[in-house]
Amino acid sequence: MSGLPVLSIITWAPFVSALVIMFAARHRPQLVRWTSVAGTGVSLVLSLWLYAAYDRTVAGFQFREVFPLVPTLGISYELAVDGMSLLLVLLTAIIMFAGAFASWTIKARGQEFYALLLVLVTGVFGVFVSLDLFLFFLFYEIAVLPMYLLIGIWGSSGHVRPQGLFGWAFGRTGVGTKEYAAMKLTLYLLFGSAFILVGILALFVANGSTTFSFGALRMVRFDPALQSWVFLAFYVGFGILAGIWPLHTWSPDGHASAPTAVSMLHAGVLMKLGAYGVVRLGMGLLPEGTVDWAWLVGTIACVNIVYGALSAMAQTDLKYVIAYSSVSHMGVVMLGAATLTESGLNGSVFQMFAHGVMTALFFALVGLVYEKAHSREILKMGGFATMMPGIATAFTIGGLSSLGLPATAGFVAEFLTFLGSWQSAHGWWLFPAVAGAFLTSVYVLRVTKRIFWGPKSADPHFQHLPDAQGTEWVALGILVVVIVVFGVVPSLAIDPIDTATVPLLRGLGGAP
């Protein structure tokens, strides 16, 4: 494929599909679905080719595409991937292809749903491959804004009983409704975007207002004081999307209210945009700022890990369990990055990939369980494995990866992060991290036993539930295979990641 703009095709194929859906396939539901599969399929096939063709013996960015957009402002269409973004592009392609099948049952305004979803995916791909900060921010906004409509229109509302001091306020603001979740998520993320934009403009002005190119800005040694506060701005701005405590509260509500494919994409990929932004822009451009604030990033990550796990244990709604579990696992991602060690940073990027796949699997399974049982209440369900053995098996494999069982992708990611924590300047980070893994095993095993492998529920509504059928198997099969393959052969991820993390750590003065 020499000479083919592979990154552009991967990025824009979903957008072209969205245009086809809106202008050529309207009111033909099957054509809408297969058009979305075709668009995401093109991205998936080319992402697999990109992954295979990436030269693991060469550090740095490859498959570069550059042409000027606004030369007077130093804005260019500059795309490329290194080992880190390569893996995240592959993650996005896998989840979105699976998500297209997971959305098969969407009937109301299906063409608008798929079109918005595909536009969102274009934004996600664009963020991961952009090497121009203006373009990066543009794609970031494209990825974030469709969430408001996707949740507000196609989401679901839960019931929250107004009680306590805030009961009146809860009732008036509609806490628990999809409209509330969509608005809360959008406001939080726009608030974070303001911090990111200020940080980017600060670097642009400090460099003499000549370029937004990541490569050019990386060669500049910014003033240490500037680096310190700009890193903090990036950390807060991107950290909101990554679900850092205490700015994570949009996340559980958003995940619980979103339709299945949006939850998969949101928890599986969108939260990774936040962590990726901190690593790519924060650590990549601001080495001294990174060292200044690493203690804060790591300490808050420890809070995320333990708080998220404890909150997940307290939930009775299955979707909220997975949502708080994501808050905890994103703490592992941020902790790995904060260690400033090769093991920790590799573990961080590996966890972005592993958590993306397993949480997408969880949300796909929760969607299937809800469609068949019309309930997400854990305490009402039981013994589902006798009626839906395929779903039960997939959920168990996802759960074992979540708690870090060897031979699953989750184990490799957590092991590397824990090792990096112990090797870092703050070795005590290891203890809350391990405690979080222990708490995760408690709630994962309890939920899995209660819903699938425990005594059968006496509720007459749960006596004859079908297993996954037809296209429902596609998403489950793909995601389960990826979890196991990358767990058994971790070098599939670590080799390309190394080509990105080693040069990054050298820039921070912590070369391995």
mmCIF file of C-alpha atoms in Angstrom, residues 11 29 77 123 141 144 167 170 180 236 263 308 328 380 431 440 474 479 489:
data_model
loop_
_atom_site.group_PDB
_atom_site.id
_atom_site.type_symbol
_atom_site.label_atom_id
_atom_site.label_comp_id
_atom_site.label_asym_id
_atom_site.label_seq_id
_atom_site.Cartn_x
_atom_site.Cartn_y
_atom_site.Cartn_z
ATOM 1 C CA THR A 11 -9.786 8.508 9.969
ATOM 2 C CA PRO A 29 -32.551 0.408 8.168
ATOM 3 C CA TYR A 77 -2.725 18.647 8.249
ATOM 4 C CA GLY A 123 -12.899 12.534 15.887
ATOM 5 C CA GLU A 141 -14.116 18.497 20.021
ATOM 6 C CA VAL A 144 -16.780 14.911 22.438
ATOM 7 C CA GLY A 167 -33.727 15.518 47.638
ATOM 8 C CA PHE A 170 -32.366 16.020 42.787
ATOM 9 C CA TYR A 180 -29.398 15.140 33.032
ATOM 10 C CA VAL A 236 -7.135 19.009 34.562
ATOM 11 C CA SER A 263 -21.134 3.096 26.388
ATOM 12 C CA GLY A 308 -13.665 3.494 42.163
ATOM 13 C CA SER A 328 -10.835 2.526 39.159
ATOM 14 C CA LYS A 380 -33.162 -9.494 41.318
ATOM 15 C CA PHE A 431 -0.028 -0.615 48.214
ATOM 16 C CA THR A 440 -11.864 -5.473 42.145
ATOM 17 C CA VAL A 474 -19.813 -10.827 16.508
ATOM 18 C CA LEU A 479 -13.553 -8.781 22.084
ATOM 19 C CA VAL A 489 1.234 -12.991 23.800
#
